[in-house]
Coordinates of C-alpha atoms in Angstrom, one line a residue:
Chain V
M38 CA 151.0 73.6 -60.8
Q39 CA 154.5 73.7 -60.3
G40 CA 154.2 73.0 -56.4
I41 CA 152.3 69.8 -56.8
V42 CA 154.9 68.2 -59.4
I43 CA 157.5 65.9 -57.8
P44 CA 160.7 65.3 -60.1
I45 CA 161.8 61.8 -60.5
T46 CA 164.9 62.3 -62.5
M47 CA 168.4 61.4 -61.5
V48 CA 170.0 63.3 -58.9
P49 CA 173.8 63.5 -59.7
G50 CA 175.9 62.1 -57.4
N51 CA 179.6 59.9 -57.6
S52 CA 178.4 57.0 -55.3
T53 CA 179.3 53.3 -56.5
I54 CA 175.8 52.8 -57.2
H55 CA 175.6 55.9 -59.7
R56 CA 178.7 54.8 -61.2
M57 CA 176.9 51.1 -62.0
N58 CA 175.9 50.4 -65.7
P59 CA 172.0 50.8 -65.4
L60 CA 171.6 47.0 -66.7
P61 CA 172.5 45.2 -63.5
K62 CA 170.5 47.9 -61.9
L63 CA 167.1 47.4 -63.8
L64 CA 167.6 43.6 -63.3
W65 CA 168.0 43.9 -59.5
T66 CA 164.8 46.0 -59.8
L67 CA 162.8 43.5 -62.0
G68 CA 164.1 40.8 -59.6
I69 CA 162.6 42.6 -56.5
L70 CA 159.3 43.2 -58.6
A71 CA 159.3 39.3 -59.0
L72 CA 160.1 38.8 -55.6
S73 CA 157.6 41.2 -54.1
F74 CA 154.6 39.6 -56.1
S75 CA 155.6 36.3 -55.1
T76 CA 155.0 36.4 -51.4
R77 CA 152.8 38.1 -48.9
N78 CA 155.2 37.6 -45.9
I79 CA 155.7 40.5 -44.0
A80 CA 159.3 39.9 -43.0
V81 CA 160.5 39.0 -46.8
L82 CA 159.0 42.3 -48.1
G83 CA 160.2 44.3 -45.2
V84 CA 163.6 43.1 -45.7
A85 CA 163.6 43.9 -49.5
F86 CA 162.3 47.3 -48.4
L87 CA 165.1 47.9 -45.9
I88 CA 167.9 46.9 -48.3
G89 CA 166.2 49.6 -50.7
L90 CA 166.3 52.0 -47.9
L91 CA 169.9 51.3 -47.2
L92 CA 170.7 51.7 -50.9
V93 CA 169.1 55.1 -50.7
F94 CA 171.1 56.4 -47.8
Y95 CA 174.5 54.9 -49.3
S96 CA 174.0 56.7 -52.9
G97 CA 173.1 60.1 -51.4
I98 CA 169.4 60.3 -52.8
T99 CA 167.6 60.4 -49.5
K100 CA 165.9 64.0 -50.1
A101 CA 165.0 63.2 -53.2
Y102 CA 163.6 60.1 -52.0
V103 CA 161.7 61.1 -49.2
R104 CA 159.8 63.7 -51.2
V105 CA 158.4 60.8 -53.2
A106 CA 158.0 59.0 -50.3
M107 CA 155.9 61.7 -48.6
I108 CA 153.1 61.1 -51.5
L109 CA 153.4 57.7 -52.0
F110 CA 153.3 56.5 -48.3
P111 CA 150.1 58.2 -47.2
I112 CA 148.2 57.4 -50.3
S113 CA 149.7 53.6 -49.9
L114 CA 148.0 54.1 -46.1
T115 CA 144.5 53.7 -47.6
L116 CA 145.5 50.0 -48.5
I117 CA 145.5 49.4 -44.8
T118 CA 142.2 50.7 -44.2
L119 CA 140.5 49.3 -47.4
Q120 CA 142.1 45.9 -46.5
S121 CA 141.4 45.5 -43.0
I122 CA 137.4 46.0 -43.8
A123 CA 137.7 44.2 -47.2
P124 CA 140.4 41.8 -47.5
A125 CA 141.7 40.9 -50.8
F126 CA 142.3 37.4 -49.5
P127 CA 140.5 33.8 -49.9
R128 CA 137.6 33.7 -47.0
P129 CA 137.1 32.6 -44.6
W130 CA 138.2 35.9 -42.8
T131 CA 138.5 35.8 -39.0
A132 CA 137.0 38.9 -37.3
I133 CA 139.1 40.8 -34.8
V134 CA 136.9 43.8 -33.9
G135 CA 134.0 45.2 -35.0
F136 CA 132.2 48.5 -34.9
G137 CA 128.8 49.5 -36.8
P138 CA 129.0 48.0 -40.5
F139 CA 132.5 47.5 -40.4
T140 CA 134.4 44.5 -39.2
I141 CA 138.1 44.8 -39.0
Y142 CA 139.6 41.2 -40.2
Q143 CA 142.8 39.4 -39.2
E144 CA 143.7 38.7 -42.8
G145 CA 142.8 42.2 -43.9
I146 CA 145.1 43.6 -41.5
Y147 CA 148.0 41.2 -42.4
S148 CA 146.9 42.0 -46.3
G149 CA 147.1 45.3 -46.0
I150 CA 150.6 45.4 -44.2
S151 CA 151.9 43.2 -46.9
L152 CA 150.6 45.1 -49.6
L153 CA 152.0 48.4 -48.2
L154 CA 155.5 46.9 -47.7
R155 CA 155.2 45.3 -51.3
I156 CA 154.3 48.8 -53.0
M157 CA 157.3 50.5 -50.6
A158 CA 160.0 47.8 -51.4
M159 CA 159.1 48.1 -55.4
T160 CA 159.2 51.8 -55.2
T161 CA 162.2 52.3 -53.5
W162 CA 164.1 49.9 -55.6
A163 CA 162.9 51.5 -58.6
M164 CA 163.7 54.9 -57.3
V165 CA 167.1 53.8 -56.5
T166 CA 167.7 52.7 -60.0
I167 CA 165.9 55.9 -61.6
M168 CA 167.5 58.4 -59.5
T169 CA 170.9 57.1 -59.9
S170 CA 171.1 56.5 -63.9
H171 CA 171.4 59.0 -66.4
P172 CA 168.1 58.7 -68.4
S173 CA 170.1 58.4 -71.8
D174 CA 172.4 55.6 -70.1
I175 CA 169.4 54.0 -69.2
F176 CA 168.0 54.0 -72.8
T177 CA 171.5 53.4 -74.4
S178 CA 171.7 50.1 -72.4
L179 CA 168.4 48.9 -73.2
K180 CA 169.0 49.8 -76.9
K181 CA 172.0 47.3 -76.5
I182 CA 170.3 44.5 -75.2
G183 CA 167.8 44.9 -78.5
M184 CA 165.2 47.4 -77.5
P185 CA 164.0 48.9 -80.8
Y186 CA 165.3 52.5 -81.3
V187 CA 162.1 54.0 -81.8
L188 CA 160.6 52.7 -78.6
N189 CA 163.6 54.2 -77.0
F190 CA 163.0 57.8 -78.6
I191 CA 159.2 57.7 -77.5
F192 CA 160.6 57.4 -74.0
V193 CA 163.2 60.3 -74.2
M194 CA 160.8 62.5 -75.9
T195 CA 158.1 61.5 -73.5
L196 CA 160.5 62.6 -70.3
Q197 CA 161.5 65.8 -72.4
L198 CA 157.8 66.4 -72.9
I199 CA 156.6 66.5 -69.4
P200 CA 158.3 69.7 -68.0
I201 CA 157.2 71.4 -71.4
L202 CA 153.8 70.6 -71.2
Q203 CA 153.9 71.8 -67.3
S204 CA 155.6 75.0 -68.7
E205 CA 153.0 75.3 -71.4
F206 CA 150.0 74.7 -68.9
G207 CA 151.7 77.8 -66.7
I208 CA 151.4 79.9 -69.7
V209 CA 147.8 79.2 -70.8
L210 CA 146.9 79.6 -67.2
N211 CA 148.5 83.1 -67.1
A212 CA 146.6 83.6 -70.4
Q213 CA 143.3 82.5 -68.6
K214 CA 144.1 84.8 -65.5
S215 CA 144.5 87.8 -67.8
R216 CA 141.2 87.3 -69.0
A217 CA 139.8 87.1 -66.1
M218 CA 139.1 83.4 -66.0
K219 CA 139.9 81.3 -63.2
G220 CA 143.3 80.9 -62.8
S221 CA 144.1 78.5 -60.1
G222 CA 142.8 75.1 -58.9
F223 CA 141.4 72.3 -60.7
G224 CA 138.6 74.0 -62.5
A225 CA 141.2 76.1 -64.2
I226 CA 143.1 73.2 -65.4
L227 CA 140.3 71.6 -67.3
P228 CA 139.8 74.6 -70.0
S229 CA 143.5 74.7 -70.6
M230 CA 143.8 71.0 -71.3
V231 CA 142.5 72.0 -75.1
P232 CA 145.2 74.7 -76.0
V233 CA 148.0 72.6 -74.2
F234 CA 147.3 69.3 -76.3
V235 CA 146.5 71.3 -79.5
G236 CA 150.0 72.6 -79.0
A237 CA 151.7 69.6 -77.9
I238 CA 150.5 68.1 -81.6
E239 CA 151.5 71.0 -83.2
R240 CA 154.9 70.5 -81.7
V241 CA 155.2 67.0 -82.6
Q242 CA 154.4 67.4 -86.3
Q243 CA 157.2 70.1 -86.5
L244 CA 159.6 67.7 -84.6
S245 CA 158.7 65.0 -86.8
I246 CA 159.6 67.3 -90.1
S247 CA 162.5 68.2 -88.3
L248 CA 163.7 64.5 -87.3
E249 CA 162.9 63.4 -90.7
S250 CA 165.4 66.1 -92.2
R251 CA 168.1 64.7 -90.0
A252 CA 167.6 61.2 -91.5
F253 CA 165.7 59.8 -88.5
G254 CA 164.2 56.6 -88.9
S255 CA 166.2 55.7 -91.8
S256 CA 167.1 51.9 -92.1
G257 CA 170.6 50.8 -92.0
Q258 CA 173.3 50.7 -89.7
K259 CA 172.7 53.3 -86.6
T260 CA 175.7 54.0 -84.1
S261 CA 175.2 55.6 -80.6
F262 CA 176.8 58.8 -79.6
R263 CA 176.2 57.4 -75.6
Q264 CA 178.9 55.1 -74.5
V265 CA 177.8 52.7 -71.7
R266 CA 180.5 50.7 -70.7
M267 CA 180.1 47.2 -68.6
A268 CA 182.6 46.9 -65.9
F269 CA 183.7 43.4 -64.3
S270 CA 181.6 44.5 -61.4
D271 CA 178.9 45.5 -63.5
Y272 CA 178.7 41.6 -64.6
V273 CA 179.2 40.4 -61.1
A274 CA 176.3 42.6 -60.3
L275 CA 174.3 41.2 -63.3
F276 CA 175.0 37.6 -62.1
L277 CA 173.9 38.4 -58.6
G278 CA 170.8 39.9 -60.1
F279 CA 169.8 37.0 -61.6
L280 CA 170.9 34.6 -58.6
V281 CA 169.9 36.4 -55.4
P282 CA 166.2 37.6 -56.3
G283 CA 165.6 34.3 -58.5
A284 CA 166.5 32.3 -55.5
A285 CA 164.4 34.2 -53.1
T286 CA 161.7 34.3 -55.5
Y287 CA 161.9 30.4 -55.9
W288 CA 162.3 30.1 -51.9
V289 CA 159.2 32.2 -51.2
I290 CA 157.2 30.3 -53.7
V291 CA 158.1 27.0 -52.6
D292 CA 158.3 27.4 -48.7
K293 CA 154.6 27.1 -47.5
S294 CA 155.9 28.0 -43.9
L295 CA 156.1 31.5 -44.9
D296 CA 152.6 32.1 -45.1
W297 CA 152.0 34.0 -41.9
S298 CA 148.4 35.3 -42.6
H299 CA 147.2 33.0 -39.7
S300 CA 149.7 32.4 -37.7
M301 CA 150.3 36.2 -36.8
V302 CA 147.6 37.2 -34.5
F303 CA 147.0 40.9 -34.3
S304 CA 145.5 42.1 -31.2
P305 CA 142.2 44.2 -31.4
A306 CA 143.7 47.2 -30.0
F307 CA 146.9 47.0 -32.3
A308 CA 144.3 46.6 -35.2
I309 CA 142.2 49.7 -34.3
T310 CA 145.3 51.7 -33.6
L311 CA 146.6 50.7 -37.1
V312 CA 143.8 51.3 -39.1
L313 CA 142.8 54.7 -37.3
G314 CA 146.3 55.7 -37.8
A315 CA 146.2 54.8 -41.3
T316 CA 143.0 56.5 -41.9
I317 CA 143.9 59.8 -40.3
G318 CA 147.5 60.0 -41.9
F319 CA 145.7 59.6 -45.4
L320 CA 143.1 62.0 -44.7
I321 CA 145.9 64.6 -43.5
F322 CA 147.5 64.1 -46.7
V323 CA 144.3 64.5 -48.7
F324 CA 143.9 67.9 -46.9
F325 CA 147.3 69.1 -47.4
A326 CA 147.2 68.0 -51.3
I327 CA 143.6 69.9 -51.9
R328 CA 145.2 73.0 -49.9
A329 CA 148.3 72.9 -52.0
A330 CA 146.3 72.2 -55.4
L331 CA 143.8 75.4 -54.7
S332 CA 146.6 77.7 -53.9
A333 CA 149.0 76.9 -56.9
Chain T
M3 CA 176.7 84.1 -110.7
S4 CA 176.2 82.3 -114.1
D5 CA 179.8 80.8 -113.5
K6 CA 179.0 79.1 -110.6
K7 CA 177.2 75.4 -111.1
P8 CA 173.4 75.0 -110.7
I9 CA 172.8 72.7 -107.7
I10 CA 168.8 73.0 -107.2
E11 CA 166.6 73.1 -110.0
F12 CA 162.6 73.6 -110.0
K13 CA 161.3 72.3 -112.9
G14 CA 157.5 73.2 -112.8
V15 CA 156.7 72.4 -109.2
T16 CA 153.3 72.5 -108.4
F17 CA 152.0 71.1 -104.9
W18 CA 148.8 70.6 -103.2
Y19 CA 148.5 69.5 -99.6
G20 CA 145.1 68.6 -99.8
G21 CA 143.7 67.0 -103.3
A22 CA 144.1 68.8 -106.4
N23 CA 141.0 70.4 -106.2
D24 CA 142.1 72.6 -103.6
K25 CA 144.5 75.8 -104.0
P26 CA 147.8 74.8 -104.4
A27 CA 150.3 75.6 -102.2
I28 CA 153.1 76.4 -104.7
K29 CA 152.2 76.7 -108.4
N30 CA 154.3 75.9 -111.5
I31 CA 157.9 77.1 -109.8
N32 CA 160.8 77.4 -111.9
L33 CA 163.6 78.3 -110.1
T34 CA 167.4 77.5 -110.3
I35 CA 169.9 78.0 -107.6
H36 CA 173.7 78.0 -107.9
E37 CA 176.4 76.4 -105.5
G38 CA 177.5 79.1 -102.9
E39 CA 174.3 81.5 -103.2
Y40 CA 172.8 82.8 -100.3
V41 CA 169.1 83.0 -101.4
A42 CA 166.5 85.1 -99.3
L43 CA 162.9 84.0 -99.9
L44 CA 160.3 86.8 -99.3
G45 CA 156.8 86.7 -99.0
L46 CA 153.9 87.0 -96.8
N47 CA 152.7 84.1 -94.6
G48 CA 151.0 81.7 -96.7
A49 CA 153.1 82.8 -100.0
G50 CA 154.5 79.1 -99.8
K51 CA 157.9 79.7 -98.8
T52 CA 157.6 76.8 -96.3
T53 CA 156.5 74.4 -98.9
L54 CA 159.2 75.5 -101.5
Q55 CA 161.7 74.7 -98.7
L56 CA 160.5 71.3 -97.8
C57 CA 160.7 70.3 -101.2
I58 CA 164.6 71.0 -101.4
N59 CA 165.2 67.9 -99.1
G60 CA 162.3 65.6 -100.4
V61 CA 160.2 65.8 -97.2
I62 CA 157.5 67.0 -99.8
P63 CA 156.4 65.0 -101.5
N64 CA 158.1 61.9 -99.7
S65 CA 156.9 62.4 -96.3
I66 CA 154.3 65.0 -96.4
M67 CA 151.0 63.8 -98.2
G68 CA 149.5 65.7 -101.0
E69 CA 149.5 66.1 -105.0
F70 CA 152.9 66.8 -106.1
E71 CA 153.8 67.9 -109.8
G72 CA 157.1 68.7 -111.7
E73 CA 160.9 68.0 -110.8
V74 CA 162.8 69.3 -108.1
I75 CA 166.9 68.1 -108.6
V76 CA 169.6 68.5 -105.8
Y77 CA 172.9 67.6 -106.6
G78 CA 171.9 65.4 -109.5
N79 CA 169.3 63.9 -107.5
D80 CA 165.6 63.6 -108.4
T81 CA 164.0 64.3 -104.7
Y82 CA 160.9 62.3 -105.7
D83 CA 162.9 59.2 -105.7
T84 CA 165.5 59.7 -103.3
P85 CA 165.0 58.9 -99.7
V86 CA 164.9 62.0 -97.2
R87 CA 167.7 60.4 -95.4
E88 CA 169.9 60.5 -98.3
M89 CA 169.2 64.0 -99.1
A90 CA 170.2 65.0 -95.7
K91 CA 173.7 64.4 -96.6
F92 CA 173.1 67.6 -99.0
V93 CA 170.4 69.7 -97.1
G94 CA 170.3 70.9 -93.7
M95 CA 166.9 72.1 -92.3
V96 CA 166.4 75.0 -89.6
F97 CA 162.7 75.7 -88.8
D98 CA 161.1 78.8 -87.3
N99 CA 160.5 77.5 -83.7
P100 CA 163.7 76.0 -82.2
E101 CA 162.0 74.6 -79.4
F102 CA 159.8 72.3 -81.7
Q103 CA 163.0 71.0 -83.2
L104 CA 164.7 69.8 -80.2
S105 CA 164.3 66.3 -78.4
Q106 CA 167.4 65.2 -76.6
M107 CA 168.7 64.9 -73.0
S108 CA 171.5 67.0 -73.9
V109 CA 173.4 69.5 -76.5
A110 CA 175.6 66.9 -77.8
E111 CA 173.1 64.1 -78.0
E112 CA 171.1 66.8 -79.9
I113 CA 173.7 67.2 -82.5
A114 CA 174.7 63.1 -82.5
L115 CA 170.7 62.3 -83.3
G116 CA 171.1 62.6 -87.0
M117 CA 174.7 61.4 -87.4
E118 CA 173.6 58.3 -85.3
S119 CA 171.2 57.8 -87.9
L120 CA 173.7 58.0 -90.7
G121 CA 176.0 55.5 -88.8
F122 CA 178.9 57.7 -88.0
S123 CA 181.6 56.2 -85.4
Y124 CA 181.8 57.7 -82.2
D125 CA 184.9 59.2 -82.9
E126 CA 183.5 61.1 -86.0
M127 CA 180.7 62.3 -83.7
T128 CA 183.0 63.4 -81.0
K129 CA 185.1 65.6 -83.6
T130 CA 182.0 66.7 -85.4
I131 CA 179.9 67.9 -82.2
T132 CA 183.2 69.8 -81.3
E133 CA 183.4 71.6 -84.6
V134 CA 179.8 72.7 -85.3
L135 CA 179.5 73.8 -81.9
E136 CA 182.7 75.9 -82.5
I137 CA 181.0 77.3 -85.8
V138 CA 177.7 78.3 -83.9
G139 CA 179.5 79.3 -81.1
L140 CA 177.8 77.0 -78.5
R141 CA 181.1 75.3 -77.0
G142 CA 181.1 74.3 -73.5
L143 CA 177.3 73.7 -73.2
E144 CA 177.7 69.9 -74.6
D145 CA 176.0 68.6 -71.5
R146 CA 173.2 71.4 -71.0
S147 CA 169.8 70.4 -71.8
P148 CA 168.6 71.6 -75.2
F149 CA 165.3 73.1 -73.2
G150 CA 167.4 75.2 -70.9
L151 CA 168.8 77.2 -73.6
S152 CA 167.8 80.8 -74.6
G153 CA 165.9 81.0 -77.9
G154 CA 169.0 82.3 -79.8
Q155 CA 171.2 79.4 -78.3
Q156 CA 168.4 77.0 -79.1
Q157 CA 168.1 78.1 -82.9
R158 CA 172.2 77.7 -83.2
L159 CA 171.8 74.4 -82.0
S160 CA 169.2 73.4 -84.6
I161 CA 171.8 74.9 -86.9
A162 CA 174.5 72.8 -85.4
S163 CA 172.6 69.7 -85.4
A164 CA 171.9 70.3 -89.4
L165 CA 175.3 70.9 -89.9
A166 CA 176.4 67.8 -88.2
M167 CA 175.4 65.8 -91.1
R168 CA 177.8 67.8 -93.3
P169 CA 175.3 69.4 -95.7
K170 CA 176.2 71.4 -98.8
I171 CA 172.8 73.4 -98.5
L172 CA 171.5 75.1 -95.7
V173 CA 167.8 75.7 -95.7
M174 CA 166.2 78.0 -93.2
D175 CA 162.7 78.9 -92.5
E176 CA 162.2 81.9 -90.5
P177 CA 165.0 81.0 -88.1
T178 CA 164.7 84.4 -86.1
S179 CA 161.1 84.5 -85.9
N180 CA 160.8 83.2 -82.3
V181 CA 164.1 84.7 -81.0
D182 CA 165.1 88.1 -79.5
P183 CA 167.1 90.4 -81.3
I184 CA 170.7 89.4 -79.8
G185 CA 169.6 86.0 -81.0
K186 CA 168.7 87.1 -84.4
E187 CA 172.4 88.6 -85.1
E188 CA 173.9 85.3 -83.8
I189 CA 171.8 83.7 -86.5
F190 CA 172.3 86.0 -89.2
A191 CA 176.1 86.0 -88.3
V192 CA 176.5 82.2 -88.4
A193 CA 174.7 82.0 -91.5
E194 CA 176.5 84.6 -93.2
Q195 CA 179.8 83.0 -92.3
L196 CA 178.7 79.9 -93.2
N197 CA 178.0 81.2 -96.5
R198 CA 181.2 83.4 -97.1
E199 CA 183.9 81.0 -95.3
K200 CA 182.3 77.7 -96.0
N201 CA 180.6 78.7 -99.5
M202 CA 177.7 77.0 -98.4
T203 CA 174.6 77.9 -100.2
V204 CA 172.1 79.4 -97.8
I205 CA 168.5 79.5 -98.9
M206 CA 166.6 81.6 -96.1
A207 CA 163.2 82.7 -95.6
E208 CA 163.0 85.9 -93.8
H209 CA 161.0 89.1 -92.9
E210 CA 164.0 91.2 -92.1
V211 CA 164.4 92.7 -95.3
E212 CA 167.2 95.1 -94.0
V213 CA 169.4 92.0 -93.2
M214 CA 168.4 90.0 -96.2
A215 CA 169.3 93.0 -98.6
A216 CA 172.6 93.0 -97.1
Y217 CA 173.5 89.3 -97.2
A218 CA 171.4 88.0 -99.9
D219 CA 172.9 87.3 -103.4
I220 CA 169.6 86.6 -104.8
V221 CA 166.1 87.5 -103.7
V222 CA 163.0 85.7 -104.5
V223 CA 159.7 87.1 -103.8
M224 CA 156.7 84.7 -103.6
H225 CA 152.8 85.4 -103.5
E226 CA 150.1 83.1 -103.3
G227 CA 152.3 80.2 -104.4
E228 CA 153.9 81.8 -107.1
I229 CA 157.6 83.4 -107.7
L230 CA 156.7 86.9 -108.6
L231 CA 160.1 88.5 -108.7
N232 CA 163.5 86.7 -108.7
G233 CA 167.0 88.5 -109.0
T234 CA 169.8 90.5 -107.0
P235 CA 168.3 92.5 -104.2
E236 CA 168.9 95.9 -106.3
E237 CA 167.0 94.3 -109.1
V238 CA 164.3 93.0 -106.8
F239 CA 163.7 96.2 -104.4
S240 CA 163.7 98.4 -107.5
N241 CA 159.9 97.2 -107.9
V242 CA 158.9 99.3 -105.3
D243 CA 155.2 99.5 -106.6
L244 CA 154.6 95.6 -106.8
I245 CA 156.5 95.0 -103.3
H246 CA 154.2 97.8 -101.7
K247 CA 151.0 96.0 -103.4
L248 CA 151.9 92.7 -102.1
G249 CA 152.2 94.1 -98.3
L250 CA 156.0 93.2 -97.9
R251 CA 158.2 95.8 -96.5
M252 CA 161.5 96.8 -98.2
P253 CA 165.0 98.2 -97.0
Q254 CA 164.4 101.8 -95.9
V255 CA 166.9 103.4 -98.0
T256 CA 165.3 101.6 -101.0
E257 CA 162.0 103.4 -99.8
Y258 CA 164.1 106.5 -99.1
A259 CA 165.3 106.8 -102.5
H260 CA 162.0 105.8 -104.1
R261 CA 160.1 108.8 -102.3
L262 CA 162.8 111.2 -103.0
N263 CA 162.1 110.5 -106.8
Q264 CA 158.5 110.6 -106.3
L265 CA 158.8 113.9 -104.6
N266 CA 160.7 115.1 -107.4
L267 CA 163.5 115.9 -104.8
A268 CA 166.0 114.0 -106.8
S269 CA 166.3 111.8 -109.8
I270 CA 167.7 108.2 -108.7
K271 CA 168.0 106.0 -111.3
K272 CA 167.2 102.3 -111.1
P273 CA 168.4 99.8 -109.4
Y274 CA 167.8 101.6 -106.5
P275 CA 170.3 101.2 -103.3
V276 CA 169.5 98.7 -100.8
T277 CA 171.8 98.7 -98.3
L278 CA 173.0 101.9 -96.3
D279 CA 176.6 101.8 -97.5
S280 CA 175.4 101.5 -101.3
A281 CA 173.0 104.4 -100.3
V282 CA 175.9 106.7 -98.9
E283 CA 177.7 106.0 -102.0
R284 CA 174.8 107.0 -104.4
F285 CA 173.6 109.9 -102.6
K286 CA 177.1 111.3 -102.3
D287 CA 176.7 112.5 -105.9
I288 CA 173.1 113.7 -105.3
L289 CA 173.6 116.0 -102.1

């Protein structure tokens, strides 16, 4: 199990972005999310992705980011393959080249590239936010703007539970191995589900009694131990977080000339290279993923 | 102990987890505990120790569903109609599996959790965190993840989290059962220190009879939901036959004294010695 788990948590550091309040970061991420879903324009999405990448380099989380992108990018490549032969795009479609039952469409290539860039832009920005903010700070600042206390607790607890369940899986798998059952691969994970989840339920019951005994969930005034401050620069970033992605989103919705789906013409050679490249890239990834899962 | 004031009173308490048709988990419990006492609860698994302890802060009957009869009065509050959050100011609870009681990202936040619910100010919280970490000997680990600590440290963190709410009573349910020998020592030492130095009432369910015999003022033996024996360690452990019949262990020196009697090698009067020191004192005259 351990080998195929990618930790998406805070990477300690002291960059400007690390020191920022989580709220503007979250707002920017939401803004980029809105922008990404509002346009298919390759240039706009590409720029959003590139700025995200610059922030990744700037905040010094490159290594952790690359580890996540290594998984995400090959999976996203399937979008190009699938979209090129079955575009999620209003007909009529313009065929570029056909082989056998498959036809590669102009709209498909365009749609595939823009979906890929959309995913990469959104996840890159989200990664910057998650990897530069302490989880407790994120929750505390959400609590400040009115997120219910209990919801917050659920998030914190879920984050904590993931590594615990992982290690419990390990224990159960070892127990199975010692009883000559299959101890690795997907075949072994299935029978270990029951003991792990029964254990998790027991844990949650005990935790709820323990929390109850510590006055958790009581009505009345609550305070917060974790202090998250909003500096002047945070207010500026927050304001810009409303303004910049908001304005950009408005622009991409209003400006019809940004629809390049037909004006951007792909040559048959480019289309074939792209689709084959994406397919091979994905298959190589699947091969390594299966090998890693089987040897884990 | 009669000069001390009674703070916990069980009056005819019976509790069924299911409906009243099943066997009750505890049956007609009458028990008085005085301020500053160290009470050891002994009994096999399923004897009702945990149920009895959960009654003290009102988790039973307020949070755990079941049939409840009788009355539990803690510092003048009837637990039946006092919310658990109110009881948390009197009673701190520590359970057997330390890992199952933790939920937060850092040691400091774990301790702060209860205080946040009670609305402590930030300054109060930081001060208290430092204080309780000092008591349990975990200073300097404030920013560590609770899940990265050893079992003994985790359990001491649970104690610290309970202490942060400034309870007068510390209820511990087999706190050392999931902890290594060094961790056990640490936990017993903390409980002992809280009892002796801060006059905290400690109610501990434990299987370590030697330790309980040495520390506890009162030993309560439970079996199938009932209290069979209740008295000082010397009084209780002198009922050798009954304790054997229940399948419980007893301090080795007590056992030794009893065997000497049985084999007519000596005639040691009851109450038997229960600790090594008292045994040395008693056997000095015989040998």
